CSV table of C-alpha atoms and ligand atoms in Angstrom, one decimal:
chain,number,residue,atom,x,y,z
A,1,UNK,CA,87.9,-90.6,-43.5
A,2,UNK,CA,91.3,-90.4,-45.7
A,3,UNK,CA,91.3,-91.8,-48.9
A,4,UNK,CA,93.4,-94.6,-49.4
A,5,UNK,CA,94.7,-96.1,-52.6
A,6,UNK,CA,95.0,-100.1,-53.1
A,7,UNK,CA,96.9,-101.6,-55.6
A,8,UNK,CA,94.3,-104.1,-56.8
A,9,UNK,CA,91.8,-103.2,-59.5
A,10,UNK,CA,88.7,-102.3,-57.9
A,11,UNK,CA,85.6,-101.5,-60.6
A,12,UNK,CA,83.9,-97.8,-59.8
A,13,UNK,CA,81.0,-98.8,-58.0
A,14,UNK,CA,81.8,-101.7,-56.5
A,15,UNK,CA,80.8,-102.7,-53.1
A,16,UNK,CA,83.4,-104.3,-52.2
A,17,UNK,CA,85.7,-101.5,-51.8
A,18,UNK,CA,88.5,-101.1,-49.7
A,19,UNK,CA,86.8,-99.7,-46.6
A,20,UNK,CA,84.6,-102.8,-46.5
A,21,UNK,CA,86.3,-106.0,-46.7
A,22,UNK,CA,83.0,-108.3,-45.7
A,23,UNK,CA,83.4,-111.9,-44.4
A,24,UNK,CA,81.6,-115.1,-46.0
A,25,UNK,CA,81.8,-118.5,-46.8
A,26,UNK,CA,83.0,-120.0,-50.2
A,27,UNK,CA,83.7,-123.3,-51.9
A,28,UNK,CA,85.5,-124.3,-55.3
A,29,UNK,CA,85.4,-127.1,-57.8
A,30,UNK,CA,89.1,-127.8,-56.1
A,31,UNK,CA,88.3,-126.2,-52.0
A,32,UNK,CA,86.5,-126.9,-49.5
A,33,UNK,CA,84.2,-124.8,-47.6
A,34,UNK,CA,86.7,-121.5,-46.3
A,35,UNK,CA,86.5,-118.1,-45.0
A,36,UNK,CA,86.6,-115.5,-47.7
A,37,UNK,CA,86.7,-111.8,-48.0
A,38,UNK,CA,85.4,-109.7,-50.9
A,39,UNK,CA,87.1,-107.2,-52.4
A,40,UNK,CA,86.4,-105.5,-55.7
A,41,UNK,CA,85.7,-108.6,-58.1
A,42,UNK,CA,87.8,-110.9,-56.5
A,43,UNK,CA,87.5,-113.1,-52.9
A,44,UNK,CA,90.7,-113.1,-50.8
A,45,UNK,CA,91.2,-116.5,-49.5
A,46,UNK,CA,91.6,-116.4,-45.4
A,47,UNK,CA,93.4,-119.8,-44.6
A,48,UNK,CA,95.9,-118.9,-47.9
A,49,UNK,CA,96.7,-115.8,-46.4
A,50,UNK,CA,96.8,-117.3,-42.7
A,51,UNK,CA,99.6,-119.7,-44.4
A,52,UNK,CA,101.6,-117.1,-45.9
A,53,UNK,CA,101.9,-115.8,-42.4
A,54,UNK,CA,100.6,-112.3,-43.2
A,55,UNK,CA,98.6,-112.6,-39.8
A,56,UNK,CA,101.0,-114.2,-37.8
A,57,UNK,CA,100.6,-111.7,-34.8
A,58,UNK,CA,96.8,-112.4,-34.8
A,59,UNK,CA,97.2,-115.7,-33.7
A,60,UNK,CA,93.8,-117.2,-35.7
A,61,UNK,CA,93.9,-120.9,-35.9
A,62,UNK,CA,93.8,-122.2,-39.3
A,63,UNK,CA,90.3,-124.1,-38.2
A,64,UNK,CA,88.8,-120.9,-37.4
A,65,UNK,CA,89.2,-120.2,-40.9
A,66,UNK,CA,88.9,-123.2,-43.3
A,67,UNK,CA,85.0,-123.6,-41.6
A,68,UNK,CA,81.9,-124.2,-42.9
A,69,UNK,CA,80.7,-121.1,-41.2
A,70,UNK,CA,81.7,-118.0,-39.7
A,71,UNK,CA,81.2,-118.5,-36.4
A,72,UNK,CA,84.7,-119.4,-35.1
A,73,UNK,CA,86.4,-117.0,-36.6
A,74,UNK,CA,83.6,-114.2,-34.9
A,75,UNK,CA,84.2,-115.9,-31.7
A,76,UNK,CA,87.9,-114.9,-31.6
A,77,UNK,CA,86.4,-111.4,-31.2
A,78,UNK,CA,86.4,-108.2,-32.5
A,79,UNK,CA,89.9,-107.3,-31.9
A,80,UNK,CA,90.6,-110.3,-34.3
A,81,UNK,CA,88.4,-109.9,-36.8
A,82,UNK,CA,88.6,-106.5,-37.7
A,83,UNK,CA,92.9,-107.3,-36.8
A,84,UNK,CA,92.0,-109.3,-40.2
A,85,UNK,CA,90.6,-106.2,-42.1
A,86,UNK,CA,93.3,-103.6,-41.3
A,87,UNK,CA,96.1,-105.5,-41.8
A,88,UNK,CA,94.1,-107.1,-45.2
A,89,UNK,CA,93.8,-103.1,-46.0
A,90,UNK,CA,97.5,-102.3,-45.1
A,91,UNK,CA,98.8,-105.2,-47.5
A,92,UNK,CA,96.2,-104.0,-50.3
A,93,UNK,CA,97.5,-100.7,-50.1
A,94,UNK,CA,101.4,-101.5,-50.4
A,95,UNK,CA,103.2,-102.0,-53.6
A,96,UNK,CA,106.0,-104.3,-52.0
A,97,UNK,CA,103.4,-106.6,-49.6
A,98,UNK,CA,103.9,-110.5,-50.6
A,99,UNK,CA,99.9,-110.8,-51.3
A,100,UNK,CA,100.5,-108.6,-54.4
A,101,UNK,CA,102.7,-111.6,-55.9
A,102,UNK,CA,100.0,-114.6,-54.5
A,103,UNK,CA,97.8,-115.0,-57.0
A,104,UNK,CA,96.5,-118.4,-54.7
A,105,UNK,CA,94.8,-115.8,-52.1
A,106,UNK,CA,92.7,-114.4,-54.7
A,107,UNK,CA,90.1,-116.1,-55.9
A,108,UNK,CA,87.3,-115.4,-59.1
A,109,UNK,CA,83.8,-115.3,-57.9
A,110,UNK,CA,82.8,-117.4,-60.9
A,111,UNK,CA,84.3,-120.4,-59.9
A,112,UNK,CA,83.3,-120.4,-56.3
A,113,UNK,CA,80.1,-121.1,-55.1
A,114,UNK,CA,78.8,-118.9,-51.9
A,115,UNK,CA,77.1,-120.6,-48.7
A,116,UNK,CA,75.2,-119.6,-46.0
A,117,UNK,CA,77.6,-117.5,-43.5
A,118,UNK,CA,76.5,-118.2,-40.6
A,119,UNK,CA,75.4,-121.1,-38.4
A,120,UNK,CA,72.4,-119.6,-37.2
A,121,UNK,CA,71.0,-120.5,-33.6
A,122,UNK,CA,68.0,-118.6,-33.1
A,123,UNK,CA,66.2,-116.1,-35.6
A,124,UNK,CA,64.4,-113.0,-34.1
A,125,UNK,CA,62.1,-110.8,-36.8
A,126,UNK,CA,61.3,-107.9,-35.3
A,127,UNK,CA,58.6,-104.8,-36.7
A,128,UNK,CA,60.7,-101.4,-36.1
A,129,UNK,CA,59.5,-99.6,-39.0
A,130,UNK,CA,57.0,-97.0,-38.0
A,131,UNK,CA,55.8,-96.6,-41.7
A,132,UNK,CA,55.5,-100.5,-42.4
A,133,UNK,CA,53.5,-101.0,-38.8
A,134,UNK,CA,51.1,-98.2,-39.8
A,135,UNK,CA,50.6,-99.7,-43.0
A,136,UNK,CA,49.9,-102.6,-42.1
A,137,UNK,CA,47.6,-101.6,-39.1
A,138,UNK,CA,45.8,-99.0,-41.7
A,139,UNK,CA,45.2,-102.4,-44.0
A,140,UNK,CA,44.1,-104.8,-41.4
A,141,UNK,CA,42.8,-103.5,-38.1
A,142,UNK,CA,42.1,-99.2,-37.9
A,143,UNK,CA,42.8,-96.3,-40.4
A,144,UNK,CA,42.3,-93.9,-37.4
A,145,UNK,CA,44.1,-96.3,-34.9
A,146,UNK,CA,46.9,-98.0,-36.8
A,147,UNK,CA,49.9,-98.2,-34.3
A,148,UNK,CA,48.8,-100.5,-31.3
A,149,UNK,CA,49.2,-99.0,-28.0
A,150,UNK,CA,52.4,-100.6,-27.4
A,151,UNK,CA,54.5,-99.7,-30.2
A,152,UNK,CA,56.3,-96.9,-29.6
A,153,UNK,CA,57.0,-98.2,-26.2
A,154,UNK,CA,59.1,-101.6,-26.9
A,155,UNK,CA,60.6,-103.1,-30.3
A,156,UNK,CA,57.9,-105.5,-31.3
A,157,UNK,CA,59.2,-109.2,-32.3
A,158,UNK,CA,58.8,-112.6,-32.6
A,159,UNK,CA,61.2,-115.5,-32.4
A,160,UNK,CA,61.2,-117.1,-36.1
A,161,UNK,CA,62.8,-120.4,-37.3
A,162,UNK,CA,66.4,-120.3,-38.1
A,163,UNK,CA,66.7,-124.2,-39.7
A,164,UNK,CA,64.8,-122.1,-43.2
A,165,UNK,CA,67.3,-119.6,-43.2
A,166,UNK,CA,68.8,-120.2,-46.9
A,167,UNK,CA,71.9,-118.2,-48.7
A,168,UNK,CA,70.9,-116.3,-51.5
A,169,UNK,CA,70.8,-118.0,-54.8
A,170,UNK,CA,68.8,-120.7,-53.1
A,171,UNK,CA,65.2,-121.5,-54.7
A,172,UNK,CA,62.4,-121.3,-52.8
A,173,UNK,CA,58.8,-123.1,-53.4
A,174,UNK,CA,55.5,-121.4,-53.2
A,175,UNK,CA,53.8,-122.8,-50.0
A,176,UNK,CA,51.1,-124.5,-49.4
A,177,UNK,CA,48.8,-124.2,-46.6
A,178,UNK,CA,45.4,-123.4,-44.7
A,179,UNK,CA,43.8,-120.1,-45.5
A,180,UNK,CA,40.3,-118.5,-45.1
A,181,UNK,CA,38.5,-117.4,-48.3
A,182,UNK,CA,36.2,-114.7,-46.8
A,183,UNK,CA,33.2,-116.2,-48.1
A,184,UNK,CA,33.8,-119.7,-46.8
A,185,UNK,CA,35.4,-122.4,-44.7
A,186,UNK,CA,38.6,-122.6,-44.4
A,187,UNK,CA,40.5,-124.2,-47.5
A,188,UNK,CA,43.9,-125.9,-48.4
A,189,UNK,CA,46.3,-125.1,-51.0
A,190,UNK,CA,49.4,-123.1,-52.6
A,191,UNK,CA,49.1,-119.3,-51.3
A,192,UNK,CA,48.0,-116.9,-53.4
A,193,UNK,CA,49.8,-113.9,-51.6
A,194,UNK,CA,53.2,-114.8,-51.8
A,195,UNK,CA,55.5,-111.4,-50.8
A,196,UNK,CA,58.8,-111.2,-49.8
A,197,UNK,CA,60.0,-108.5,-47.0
A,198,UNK,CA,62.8,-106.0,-47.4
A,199,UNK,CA,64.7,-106.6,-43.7
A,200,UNK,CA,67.9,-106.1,-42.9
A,201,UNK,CA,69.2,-108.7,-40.2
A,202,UNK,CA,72.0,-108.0,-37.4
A,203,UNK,CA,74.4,-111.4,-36.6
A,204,UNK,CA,75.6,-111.4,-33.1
A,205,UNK,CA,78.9,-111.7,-32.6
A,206,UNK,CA,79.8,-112.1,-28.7
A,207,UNK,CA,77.6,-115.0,-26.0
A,208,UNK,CA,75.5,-113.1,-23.2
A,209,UNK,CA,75.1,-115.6,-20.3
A,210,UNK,CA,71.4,-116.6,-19.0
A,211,UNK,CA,70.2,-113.7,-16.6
A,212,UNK,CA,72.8,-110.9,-18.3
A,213,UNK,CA,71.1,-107.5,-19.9
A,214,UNK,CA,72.9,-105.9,-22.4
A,215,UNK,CA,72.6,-102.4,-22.3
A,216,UNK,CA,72.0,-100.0,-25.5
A,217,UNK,CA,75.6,-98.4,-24.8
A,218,UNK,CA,76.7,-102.0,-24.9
A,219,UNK,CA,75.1,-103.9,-27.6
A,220,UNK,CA,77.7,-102.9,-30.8
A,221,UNK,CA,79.9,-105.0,-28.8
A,222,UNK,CA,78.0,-107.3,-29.4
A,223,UNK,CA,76.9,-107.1,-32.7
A,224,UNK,CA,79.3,-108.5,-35.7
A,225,UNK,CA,77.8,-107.3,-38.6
A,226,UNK,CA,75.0,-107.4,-41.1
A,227,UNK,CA,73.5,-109.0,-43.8
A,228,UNK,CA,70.4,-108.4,-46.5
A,229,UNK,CA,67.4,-110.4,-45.6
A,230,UNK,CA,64.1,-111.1,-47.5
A,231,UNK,CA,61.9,-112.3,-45.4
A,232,UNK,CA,59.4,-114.5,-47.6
A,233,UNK,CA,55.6,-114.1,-46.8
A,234,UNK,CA,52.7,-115.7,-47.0
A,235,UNK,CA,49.8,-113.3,-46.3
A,236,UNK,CA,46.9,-116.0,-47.2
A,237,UNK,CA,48.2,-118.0,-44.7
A,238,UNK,CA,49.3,-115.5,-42.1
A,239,UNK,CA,46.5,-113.3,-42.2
A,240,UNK,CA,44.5,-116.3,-40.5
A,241,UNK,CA,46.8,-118.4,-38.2
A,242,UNK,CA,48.2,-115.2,-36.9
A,243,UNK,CA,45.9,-114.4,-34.4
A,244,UNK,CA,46.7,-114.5,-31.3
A,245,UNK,CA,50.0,-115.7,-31.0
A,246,UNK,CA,51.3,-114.4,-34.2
A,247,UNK,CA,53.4,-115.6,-37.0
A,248,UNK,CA,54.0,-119.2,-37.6
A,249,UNK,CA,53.2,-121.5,-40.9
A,250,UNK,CA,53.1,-117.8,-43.3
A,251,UNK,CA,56.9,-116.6,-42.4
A,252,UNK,CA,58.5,-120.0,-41.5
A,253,UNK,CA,59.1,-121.6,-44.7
A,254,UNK,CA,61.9,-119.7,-45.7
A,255,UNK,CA,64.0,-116.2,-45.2
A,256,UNK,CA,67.4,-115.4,-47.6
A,257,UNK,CA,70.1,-113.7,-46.7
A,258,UNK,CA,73.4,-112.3,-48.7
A,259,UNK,CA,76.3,-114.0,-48.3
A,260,UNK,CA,78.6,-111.5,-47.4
A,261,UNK,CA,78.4,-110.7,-43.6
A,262,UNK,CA,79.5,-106.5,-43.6
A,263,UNK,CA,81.2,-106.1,-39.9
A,264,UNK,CA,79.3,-103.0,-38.4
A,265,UNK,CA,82.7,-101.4,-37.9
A,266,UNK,CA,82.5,-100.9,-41.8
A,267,UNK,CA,79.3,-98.5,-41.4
A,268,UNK,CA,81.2,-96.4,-38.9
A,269,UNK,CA,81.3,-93.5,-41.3
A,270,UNK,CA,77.4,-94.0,-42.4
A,271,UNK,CA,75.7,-93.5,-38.5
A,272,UNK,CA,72.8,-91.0,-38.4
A,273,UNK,CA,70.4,-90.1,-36.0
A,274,UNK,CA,67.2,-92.1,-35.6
A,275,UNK,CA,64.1,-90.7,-35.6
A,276,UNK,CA,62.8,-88.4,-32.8
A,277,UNK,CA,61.0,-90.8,-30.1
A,278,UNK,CA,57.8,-89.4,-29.1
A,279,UNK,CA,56.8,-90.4,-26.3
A,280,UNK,CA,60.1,-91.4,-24.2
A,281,UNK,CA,60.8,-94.5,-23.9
A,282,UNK,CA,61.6,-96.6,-20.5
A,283,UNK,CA,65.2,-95.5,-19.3
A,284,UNK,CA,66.5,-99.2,-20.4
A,285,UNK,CA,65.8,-97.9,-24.0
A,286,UNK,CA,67.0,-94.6,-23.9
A,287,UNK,CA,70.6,-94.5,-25.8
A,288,UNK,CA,73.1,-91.8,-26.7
A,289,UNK,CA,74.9,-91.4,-29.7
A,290,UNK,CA,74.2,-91.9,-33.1
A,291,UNK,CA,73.4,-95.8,-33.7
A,292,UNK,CA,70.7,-95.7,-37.1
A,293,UNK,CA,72.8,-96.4,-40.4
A,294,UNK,CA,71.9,-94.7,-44.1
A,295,UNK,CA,71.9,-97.5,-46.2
A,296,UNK,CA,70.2,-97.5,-49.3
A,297,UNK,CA,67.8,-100.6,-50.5
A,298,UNK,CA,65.9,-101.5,-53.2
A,299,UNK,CA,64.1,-104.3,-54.4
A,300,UNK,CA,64.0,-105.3,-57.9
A,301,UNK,CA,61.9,-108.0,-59.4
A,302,UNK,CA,63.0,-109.9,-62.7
A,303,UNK,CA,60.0,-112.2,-64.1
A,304,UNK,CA,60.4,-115.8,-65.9
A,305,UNK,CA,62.5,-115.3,-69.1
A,306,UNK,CA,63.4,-111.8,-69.0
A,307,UNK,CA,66.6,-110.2,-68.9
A,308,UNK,CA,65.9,-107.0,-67.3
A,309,UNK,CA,64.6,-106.4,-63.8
A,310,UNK,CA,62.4,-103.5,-62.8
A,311,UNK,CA,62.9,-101.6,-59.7
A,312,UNK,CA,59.5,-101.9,-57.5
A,313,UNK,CA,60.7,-100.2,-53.9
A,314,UNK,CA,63.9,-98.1,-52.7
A,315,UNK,CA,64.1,-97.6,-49.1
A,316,UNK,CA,66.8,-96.5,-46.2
A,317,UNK,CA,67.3,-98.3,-43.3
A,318,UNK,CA,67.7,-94.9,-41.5
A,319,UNK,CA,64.4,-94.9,-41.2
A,320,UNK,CA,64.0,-97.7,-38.5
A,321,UNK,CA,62.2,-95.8,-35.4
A,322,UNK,CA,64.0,-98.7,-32.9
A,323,UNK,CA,67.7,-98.8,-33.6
A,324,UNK,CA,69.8,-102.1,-33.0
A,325,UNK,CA,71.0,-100.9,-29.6
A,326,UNK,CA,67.2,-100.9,-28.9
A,327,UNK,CA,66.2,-103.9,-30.4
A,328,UNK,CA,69.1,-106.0,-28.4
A,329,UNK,CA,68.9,-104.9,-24.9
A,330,UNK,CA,64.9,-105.0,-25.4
A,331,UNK,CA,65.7,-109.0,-25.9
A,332,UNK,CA,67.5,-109.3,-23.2
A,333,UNK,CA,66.3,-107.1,-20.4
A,334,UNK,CA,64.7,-110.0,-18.9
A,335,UNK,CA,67.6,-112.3,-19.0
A,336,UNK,CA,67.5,-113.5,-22.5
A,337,UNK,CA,70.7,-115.0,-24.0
A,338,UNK,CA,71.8,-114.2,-27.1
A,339,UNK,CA,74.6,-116.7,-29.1
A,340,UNK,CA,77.3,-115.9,-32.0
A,341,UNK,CA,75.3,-116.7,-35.0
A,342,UNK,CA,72.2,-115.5,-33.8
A,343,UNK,CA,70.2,-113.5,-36.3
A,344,UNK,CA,67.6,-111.0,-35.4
A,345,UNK,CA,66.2,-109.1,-38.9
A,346,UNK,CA,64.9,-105.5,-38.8
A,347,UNK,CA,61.3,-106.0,-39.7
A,348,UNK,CA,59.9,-104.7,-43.2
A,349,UNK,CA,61.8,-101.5,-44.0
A,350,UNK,CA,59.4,-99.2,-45.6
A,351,UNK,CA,59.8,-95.2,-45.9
A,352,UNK,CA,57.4,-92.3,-45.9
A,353,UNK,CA,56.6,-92.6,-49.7
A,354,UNK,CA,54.7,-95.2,-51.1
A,355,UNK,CA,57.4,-96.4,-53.6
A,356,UNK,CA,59.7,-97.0,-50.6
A,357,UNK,CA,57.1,-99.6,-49.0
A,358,UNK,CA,59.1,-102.8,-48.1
A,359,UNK,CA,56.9,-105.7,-49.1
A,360,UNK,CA,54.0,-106.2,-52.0
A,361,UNK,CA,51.5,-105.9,-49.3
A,362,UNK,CA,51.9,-102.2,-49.1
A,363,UNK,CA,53.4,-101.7,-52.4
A,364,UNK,CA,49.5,-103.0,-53.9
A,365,UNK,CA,47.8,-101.6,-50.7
A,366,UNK,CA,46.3,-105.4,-50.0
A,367,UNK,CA,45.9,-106.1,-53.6
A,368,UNK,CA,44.1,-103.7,-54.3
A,369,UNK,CA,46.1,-101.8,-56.6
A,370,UNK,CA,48.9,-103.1,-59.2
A,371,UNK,CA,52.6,-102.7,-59.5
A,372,UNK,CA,54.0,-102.0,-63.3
A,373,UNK,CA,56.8,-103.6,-64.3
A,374,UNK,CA,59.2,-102.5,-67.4
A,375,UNK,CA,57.8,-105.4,-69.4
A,376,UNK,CA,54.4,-103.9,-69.1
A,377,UNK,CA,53.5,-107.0,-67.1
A,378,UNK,CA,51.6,-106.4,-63.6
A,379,UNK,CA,51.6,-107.2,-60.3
A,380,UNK,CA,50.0,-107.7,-56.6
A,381,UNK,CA,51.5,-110.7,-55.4
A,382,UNK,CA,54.6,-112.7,-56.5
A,383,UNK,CA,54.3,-115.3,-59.6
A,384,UNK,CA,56.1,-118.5,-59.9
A,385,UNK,CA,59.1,-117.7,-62.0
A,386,UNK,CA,59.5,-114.5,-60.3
A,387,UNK,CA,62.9,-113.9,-58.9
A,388,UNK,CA,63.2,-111.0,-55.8
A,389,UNK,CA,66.1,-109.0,-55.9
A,390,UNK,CA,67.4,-107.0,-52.8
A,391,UNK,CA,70.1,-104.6,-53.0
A,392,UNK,CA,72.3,-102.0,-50.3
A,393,UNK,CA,75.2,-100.0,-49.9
A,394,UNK,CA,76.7,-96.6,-48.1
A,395,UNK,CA,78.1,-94.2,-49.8
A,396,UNK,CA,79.4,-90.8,-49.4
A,397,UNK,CA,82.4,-88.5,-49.8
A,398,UNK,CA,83.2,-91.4,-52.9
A,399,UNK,CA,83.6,-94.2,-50.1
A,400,UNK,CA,81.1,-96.8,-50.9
A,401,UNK,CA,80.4,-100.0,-48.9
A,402,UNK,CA,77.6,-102.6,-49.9
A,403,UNK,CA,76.3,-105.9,-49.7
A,404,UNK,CA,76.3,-106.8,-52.6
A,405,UNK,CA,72.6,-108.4,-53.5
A,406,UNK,CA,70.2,-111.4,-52.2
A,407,UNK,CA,68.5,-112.8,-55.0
A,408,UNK,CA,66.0,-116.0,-55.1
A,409,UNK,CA,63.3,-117.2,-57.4
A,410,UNK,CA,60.1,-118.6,-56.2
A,411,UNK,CA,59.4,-121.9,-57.6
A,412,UNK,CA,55.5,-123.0,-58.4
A,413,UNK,CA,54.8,-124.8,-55.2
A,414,UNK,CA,55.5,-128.4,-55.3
B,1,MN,MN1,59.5,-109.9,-41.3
């Protein structure tokens, strides 16, 4: 990739560089609800720059852009969207472009208030992390036999609930629910193992009819970008409701996601190789190519009243064993349609070592061991006050493209 130079001040660092130019959704005290795109410390105002006629050849109606969500503006298509993004570079990169004399396209991210991207129509979690699975089969079923016979044939899921999907920022309340003490009945109350899960989620960008597969060398088409996603978790309450049908009442109450939607053509330059699949899978999985991404993640977790946050879990989501392109023509090999605005997370992205384990089940091995924090405080599970902190980005050859951060704080339950 060439280095190229914009004119507008972008801090070192910054995940908002040049190279990605994410989409989201943004108010102010004097806008409504509009299509935004972030670069360095500033959002560029879509339906501004659509009236200064800067994307004129694109053809986007102005609707598309002043929007409550993203979604019309991803259903023009990819020619149109990432049209947005190189001609948005090419005018950031020339001294003489009329943007660099508009100070109404640019807008300060402390007067605007972010909202949830996407409309979301259906929410698929699936369990792709070979290192998370076997931790979580070591803890709960067989040391010896942790994988279940199906895994490494077919990206586990489950189809979640998108009407809990919340933008970063947003608060959420401990749970309450039905659990099973192991020494008696059942009982009814706030959970006490409250975890959040370190996921990435995919956004589909492009409709597949009823009956359509979508094939692994097809599904970046279909794919519009991505987004940080902390699947919140109730272990108490899942641990017992989740056989045999699985997840329900301990993962439905509420997931967060960052606001800023990163297209996938932005994480071009960051593809790797996945990890070997042993054994092969079904010829509808096999793929060629190179479709895992390194992006590095962390989790940081700030308690009630302190300024600093300490760093429990870095991760990669290189590591997924089932790549994207996997995951999505899995989902619809038997017919399955997927919408624009549908979500499907990664599962719990956990690594080899355990500081890179995704979630505070395996971080405290099922409680039983603690997590220090810099304030010398402790931790198994989540407390009320605490606020989860997820963090990613690319980087190499000094290009750098993040997304920025999904932060909420969990509220005692009410
Ligand atoms: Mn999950």
């Amino acid at each position: 990739m060439t280095n190229i130079e914009p004119w507008i001040h972008i801090p070192d660092n910054s995940d908002f560089s040049i190279y990605n130019l994410p989409f989201g959704i943004f108010s102010t005290a004097n806008s409504s609800k509009r299509v935004g795109i972030a670069i360095g410390d500033k959002i560029i105002d879509l339906p501004e720059v659509i009236r200064l006629g800067l994307l004129d050849s694109l053809n986007i109606p102005l609707e598309a852009a002043k929007n409550e969500f993203l979604n019309d503006l991803i259903a023009l298509g990819k020619k149109t969207t990432n049209g947005i993004r190189k001609k948005l570079q090419k005018h950031l990169c020339d001294e003489s472009s009329p943007l660099k004399n508009h100070d109404a396209c640019f807008v300060d991210p402390s007067s605007a208030t972010m909202h949830l991207p996407v409309k979301v129509g259906d929410y698929t979690d699936f369990y792709s992390s070979i290192e998370h699975a076997t931790n979580v089969g070591k803890m709960f079923r067989d040391p010896e036999n942790a994988l279940l016979p199906n895994w490494k044939h077919l990206p586990v899921g489950y189809h979640g609930r998108s009407s809990s999907i919340v933008v970063s920022g947003t608060d959420i309340h401990r749970p309450k629910g039905q659990t099973k003490p192991a020494d008696s009945d059942p009982v009814f109350g706030p959970s006490k193992r409250m975890d959040f899960e370190l996921e990435m989620a995919f956004i589909i960008g492009k409709d597949s009819s009823l009956g359509e597969t979508v094939s692994t060398d097809e599904a970046e088409d279909y794919i519009f970008g991505m987004v940080l996603f902390n699947d919140w978790s109730a272990r108490d309450i899942q641990k017992w409701e989740y056989v045999p049908l699985g997840p329900f009442l301990g993962k439905n109450f509420a997931s967060s996601v960052s606001p800023w939607v990163v297209p996938l053509e932005a994480l071009d330059s960051f593809r790797v190789s996945g990890p070997e699949q042993d054994p092969k899978v079904l010829p509808y999985l096999q793929y060629s190519g190179t479709k895992n991404y390194d992006i590095s993640l962390e989790v940081q977790l700030q308690p009630e009243g302190e300024d600093e946050s300490s760093t429990i879990c870095r991760s990669n989501f290189k590591y997924m064993y089932w790549n994207m392109a996997q995951q999505l023509a899995h989902h619809t090999v038997n017919g399955c349609n997927v919408r624009i605005g549908d979500m499907m997370a990664s599962g719990t992205i956990s690594g080899k070592e355990p500081d890179s384990f995704g979630s505070m089940l395996e971080l405290s091995w099922s409680g039983s061991k603690s997590v220090g924090l810099r304030n010398g405080q402790e931790r198994t599970f989540l407390e009320d006050g605490d606020t989860v902190i997820m963090k990613g980005f690319s980087s190499t050859d000094g290009v750098r493209v993040g997304f920025g951060e999904v932060r909420s704080k969990l509220l005692p339950a009410k």
